């Protein structure tokens, strides 16, 4: 098990994006939106598409995710990272992985064993059995992953926010209309180091703008577990404290809510 990971430098937001296919009103550049609504995402008029993220000069890549999607249980994806050769005629692929998306709650996540330095990322999605007949990808993450020196606390909790309309009759019968289901995490940590605190300040500044942040409880988990346990959404934090006096230990609890 690895220490938890936080993805906050999302190359999807500042890189050049291109796609092999897109609906005119729902282009791939919609992936820069922070909302997870299908009406604001990238839509493919078919069941296969390739997303290309170009971000020269070369930088680190490790975590990749698609969120709020309509991907079916049999969807697969291929993730490649690489850099252009010396003559800029083609791409020398450094990493190349293909496997099932393991889509859970509309999301799929893959993490490389270690960071790869490259200029380009290419994600190909194939979902021939999708009952909708098209692909809907509202949110995506691709970029590096930051891990604190020590792991988060077992005092951390998982919760959910429910959006429902409920009517109760005079006889006590309840009629419930579900609207949305939003997961949330309270990520407690009592052992951040001084260097961790510096990065956390940067992360919280970015999160304060409304940018979605990715949290992975265990980056070494299988793609199926990553899809189930990871959370991508709005992050906030309470006070940074020093519970152990002058020791290089800081406590901070982060709150992360899933972006809908």
mmCIF file of C-alpha atoms in Angstrom, residues 71-229:
data_model
loop_
_atom_site.group_PDB
_atom_site.id
_atom_site.type_symbol
_atom_site.label_atom_id
_atom_site.label_comp_id
_atom_site.label_asym_id
_atom_site.label_seq_id
_atom_site.Cartn_x
_atom_site.Cartn_y
_atom_site.Cartn_z
ATOM 1 C CA UNK A 71 -19.061 4.133 -20.004
ATOM 2 C CA UNK A 72 -20.424 0.601 -19.760
ATOM 3 C CA UNK A 73 -18.993 -2.342 -17.832
ATOM 4 C CA UNK A 74 -17.209 -3.675 -20.940
ATOM 5 C CA UNK A 75 -15.444 -0.440 -21.923
ATOM 6 C CA UNK A 76 -11.669 -0.532 -22.422
ATOM 7 C CA UNK A 77 -9.016 2.140 -22.751
ATOM 8 C CA UNK A 78 -5.434 2.548 -23.919
ATOM 9 C CA UNK A 79 -3.157 5.114 -22.259
ATOM 10 C CA UNK A 80 0.133 6.135 -23.842
ATOM 11 C CA UNK A 81 2.682 8.787 -22.868
ATOM 12 C CA UNK A 82 5.622 9.881 -24.944
ATOM 13 C CA UNK A 83 7.647 12.670 -26.522
ATOM 14 C CA UNK A 84 8.318 13.746 -30.086
ATOM 15 C CA UNK A 85 11.508 12.410 -31.651
ATOM 16 C CA UNK A 86 14.380 14.731 -32.487
ATOM 17 C CA UNK A 87 12.978 15.473 -35.957
ATOM 18 C CA UNK A 88 9.372 15.968 -34.711
ATOM 19 C CA UNK A 89 8.198 13.386 -37.259
ATOM 20 C CA UNK A 90 6.562 11.107 -34.718
ATOM 21 C CA UNK A 91 6.169 10.218 -31.074
ATOM 22 C CA UNK A 92 8.462 7.897 -29.140
ATOM 23 C CA UNK A 93 6.077 6.231 -26.705
ATOM 24 C CA UNK A 94 7.561 5.739 -23.249
ATOM 25 C CA UNK A 95 4.624 3.964 -21.603
ATOM 26 C CA UNK A 96 1.766 2.068 -23.246
ATOM 27 C CA UNK A 97 -1.007 0.352 -21.264
ATOM 28 C CA UNK A 98 -4.287 -1.217 -22.381
ATOM 29 C CA UNK A 99 -6.958 -2.682 -20.141
ATOM 30 C CA UNK A 100 -10.585 -2.577 -19.012
ATOM 31 C CA UNK A 101 -11.911 0.760 -17.768
ATOM 32 C CA UNK A 102 -13.552 -0.927 -14.749
ATOM 33 C CA UNK A 103 -15.999 1.989 -14.811
ATOM 34 C CA UNK A 104 -17.635 2.404 -11.396
ATOM 35 C CA UNK A 105 -19.931 5.308 -10.549
ATOM 36 C CA UNK A 106 -19.180 6.554 -14.058
ATOM 37 C CA UNK A 107 -15.451 6.882 -13.441
ATOM 38 C CA UNK A 108 -12.271 5.018 -14.312
ATOM 39 C CA UNK A 109 -8.748 5.671 -12.995
ATOM 40 C CA UNK A 110 -5.294 4.366 -13.874
ATOM 41 C CA UNK A 111 -1.982 5.124 -12.143
ATOM 42 C CA UNK A 112 1.490 4.392 -13.532
ATOM 43 C CA UNK A 113 3.951 2.659 -11.148
ATOM 44 C CA UNK A 114 6.094 5.793 -11.267
ATOM 45 C CA UNK A 115 6.080 9.222 -12.864
ATOM 46 C CA UNK A 116 6.877 9.410 -16.592
ATOM 47 C CA UNK A 117 8.420 12.536 -18.106
ATOM 48 C CA UNK A 118 6.841 13.152 -21.506
ATOM 49 C CA UNK A 119 5.300 15.805 -23.749
ATOM 50 C CA UNK A 120 2.173 13.997 -24.808
ATOM 51 C CA UNK A 121 -0.572 11.729 -23.501
ATOM 52 C CA UNK A 122 -2.994 9.796 -25.678
ATOM 53 C CA UNK A 123 -6.116 8.081 -24.286
ATOM 54 C CA UNK A 124 -8.171 5.834 -26.573
ATOM 55 C CA UNK A 125 -11.597 4.733 -25.324
ATOM 56 C CA UNK A 126 -13.514 1.804 -26.829
ATOM 57 C CA UNK A 127 -17.036 0.929 -25.667
ATOM 58 C CA UNK A 128 -18.787 -0.951 -28.495
ATOM 59 C CA UNK A 129 -21.534 -2.285 -26.202
ATOM 60 C CA UNK A 130 -22.505 1.134 -24.860
ATOM 61 C CA UNK A 131 -26.329 1.192 -24.857
ATOM 62 C CA UNK A 132 -26.406 4.938 -25.581
ATOM 63 C CA UNK A 133 -24.516 4.517 -28.832
ATOM 64 C CA UNK A 134 -22.215 7.417 -27.975
ATOM 65 C CA UNK A 135 -19.555 8.357 -25.420
ATOM 66 C CA UNK A 136 -20.073 11.105 -22.844
ATOM 67 C CA UNK A 137 -16.955 12.305 -20.975
ATOM 68 C CA UNK A 138 -17.622 15.422 -18.870
ATOM 69 C CA UNK A 139 -14.462 15.442 -16.713
ATOM 70 C CA UNK A 140 -10.900 14.167 -17.065
ATOM 71 C CA UNK A 141 -7.589 14.238 -15.223
ATOM 72 C CA UNK A 142 -4.125 13.565 -16.602
ATOM 73 C CA UNK A 143 -0.941 14.652 -14.893
ATOM 74 C CA UNK A 144 1.361 14.171 -11.920
ATOM 75 C CA UNK A 145 0.457 12.862 -8.488
ATOM 76 C CA UNK A 146 1.662 14.323 -5.186
ATOM 77 C CA UNK A 147 2.080 12.053 -2.162
ATOM 78 C CA UNK A 148 2.810 13.227 1.401
ATOM 79 C CA UNK A 149 5.717 11.766 3.327
ATOM 80 C CA UNK A 150 3.307 9.919 5.635
ATOM 81 C CA UNK A 151 -0.170 8.537 5.060
ATOM 82 C CA UNK A 152 -3.538 9.895 6.116
ATOM 83 C CA UNK A 153 -5.192 8.961 9.415
ATOM 84 C CA UNK A 154 -7.638 6.139 10.125
ATOM 85 C CA UNK A 155 -9.869 8.846 11.629
ATOM 86 C CA UNK A 156 -10.787 9.846 8.061
ATOM 87 C CA UNK A 157 -14.416 9.296 7.114
ATOM 88 C CA UNK A 158 -16.545 8.840 3.988
ATOM 89 C CA UNK A 159 -20.011 10.330 3.649
ATOM 90 C CA UNK A 160 -22.622 11.162 1.029
ATOM 91 C CA UNK A 161 -24.900 14.095 0.290
ATOM 92 C CA UNK A 162 -28.333 13.206 -1.066
ATOM 93 C CA UNK A 163 -30.529 15.306 -3.296
ATOM 94 C CA UNK A 164 -34.092 14.027 -2.990
ATOM 95 C CA UNK A 165 -37.610 15.399 -3.176
ATOM 96 C CA UNK A 166 -39.799 13.702 -0.569
ATOM 97 C CA UNK A 167 -43.530 14.025 -0.050
ATOM 98 C CA UNK A 168 -45.281 12.506 2.964
ATOM 99 C CA UNK A 169 -49.012 11.887 2.858
ATOM 100 C CA UNK A 170 -51.408 12.393 5.772
ATOM 101 C CA UNK A 171 -51.250 8.654 6.315
ATOM 102 C CA UNK A 172 -47.476 8.653 6.590
ATOM 103 C CA UNK A 173 -46.709 7.176 3.166
ATOM 104 C CA UNK A 174 -43.494 8.589 1.633
ATOM 105 C CA UNK A 175 -42.935 9.259 -2.050
ATOM 106 C CA UNK A 176 -39.273 9.902 -2.868
ATOM 107 C CA UNK A 177 -37.863 11.300 -6.120
ATOM 108 C CA UNK A 178 -34.053 10.908 -6.182
ATOM 109 C CA UNK A 179 -32.157 13.773 -7.823
ATOM 110 C CA UNK A 180 -28.472 13.253 -7.108
ATOM 111 C CA UNK A 181 -26.059 11.255 -4.970
ATOM 112 C CA UNK A 182 -22.783 12.978 -4.076
ATOM 113 C CA UNK A 183 -19.936 11.267 -2.256
ATOM 114 C CA UNK A 184 -17.639 13.155 0.104
ATOM 115 C CA UNK A 185 -14.505 12.471 2.134
ATOM 116 C CA UNK A 186 -13.109 13.956 5.309
ATOM 117 C CA UNK A 187 -9.379 13.284 4.967
ATOM 118 C CA UNK A 188 -7.735 13.602 8.383
ATOM 119 C CA UNK A 189 -3.951 13.759 8.679
ATOM 120 C CA UNK A 190 -1.927 14.354 11.841
ATOM 121 C CA UNK A 191 1.573 13.967 10.424
ATOM 122 C CA UNK A 192 2.257 16.322 7.540
ATOM 123 C CA UNK A 193 5.854 17.511 7.427
ATOM 124 C CA UNK A 194 7.005 21.080 6.845
ATOM 125 C CA UNK A 195 7.635 20.326 3.165
ATOM 126 C CA UNK A 196 4.159 18.769 2.860
ATOM 127 C CA UNK A 197 2.588 21.901 4.351
ATOM 128 C CA UNK A 198 4.140 24.050 1.604
ATOM 129 C CA UNK A 199 2.600 21.889 -1.123
ATOM 130 C CA UNK A 200 -0.747 21.740 0.675
ATOM 131 C CA UNK A 201 -0.904 25.534 0.637
ATOM 132 C CA UNK A 202 -0.419 25.466 -3.138
ATOM 133 C CA UNK A 203 -3.085 22.780 -3.538
ATOM 134 C CA UNK A 204 -5.622 24.681 -1.443
ATOM 135 C CA UNK A 205 -4.978 27.888 -3.388
ATOM 136 C CA UNK A 206 -5.735 26.058 -6.624
ATOM 137 C CA UNK A 207 -8.787 24.367 -5.100
ATOM 138 C CA UNK A 208 -10.102 27.750 -3.933
ATOM 139 C CA UNK A 209 -10.546 28.757 -7.595
ATOM 140 C CA UNK A 210 -13.074 25.942 -8.036
ATOM 141 C CA UNK A 211 -10.714 23.561 -9.817
ATOM 142 C CA UNK A 212 -11.421 19.870 -9.268
ATOM 143 C CA UNK A 213 -8.858 17.882 -7.289
ATOM 144 C CA UNK A 214 -8.234 14.125 -7.528
ATOM 145 C CA UNK A 215 -7.741 12.042 -4.375
ATOM 146 C CA UNK A 216 -6.492 8.443 -4.438
ATOM 147 C CA UNK A 217 -6.531 6.607 -1.069
ATOM 148 C CA UNK A 218 -3.977 4.103 -2.389
ATOM 149 C CA UNK A 219 -2.322 4.797 -5.786
ATOM 150 C CA UNK A 220 -0.958 1.221 -5.900
ATOM 151 C CA UNK A 221 -4.456 -0.322 -5.854
ATOM 152 C CA UNK A 222 -5.831 -2.155 -8.867
ATOM 153 C CA UNK A 223 -7.690 -0.111 -11.518
ATOM 154 C CA UNK A 224 -10.971 -1.649 -10.308
ATOM 155 C CA UNK A 225 -10.372 -0.463 -6.725
ATOM 156 C CA UNK A 226 -9.124 2.923 -7.927
ATOM 157 C CA UNK A 227 -12.342 3.410 -9.899
ATOM 158 C CA UNK A 228 -14.413 2.571 -6.834
ATOM 159 C CA UNK A 229 -12.518 4.517 -4.163
#
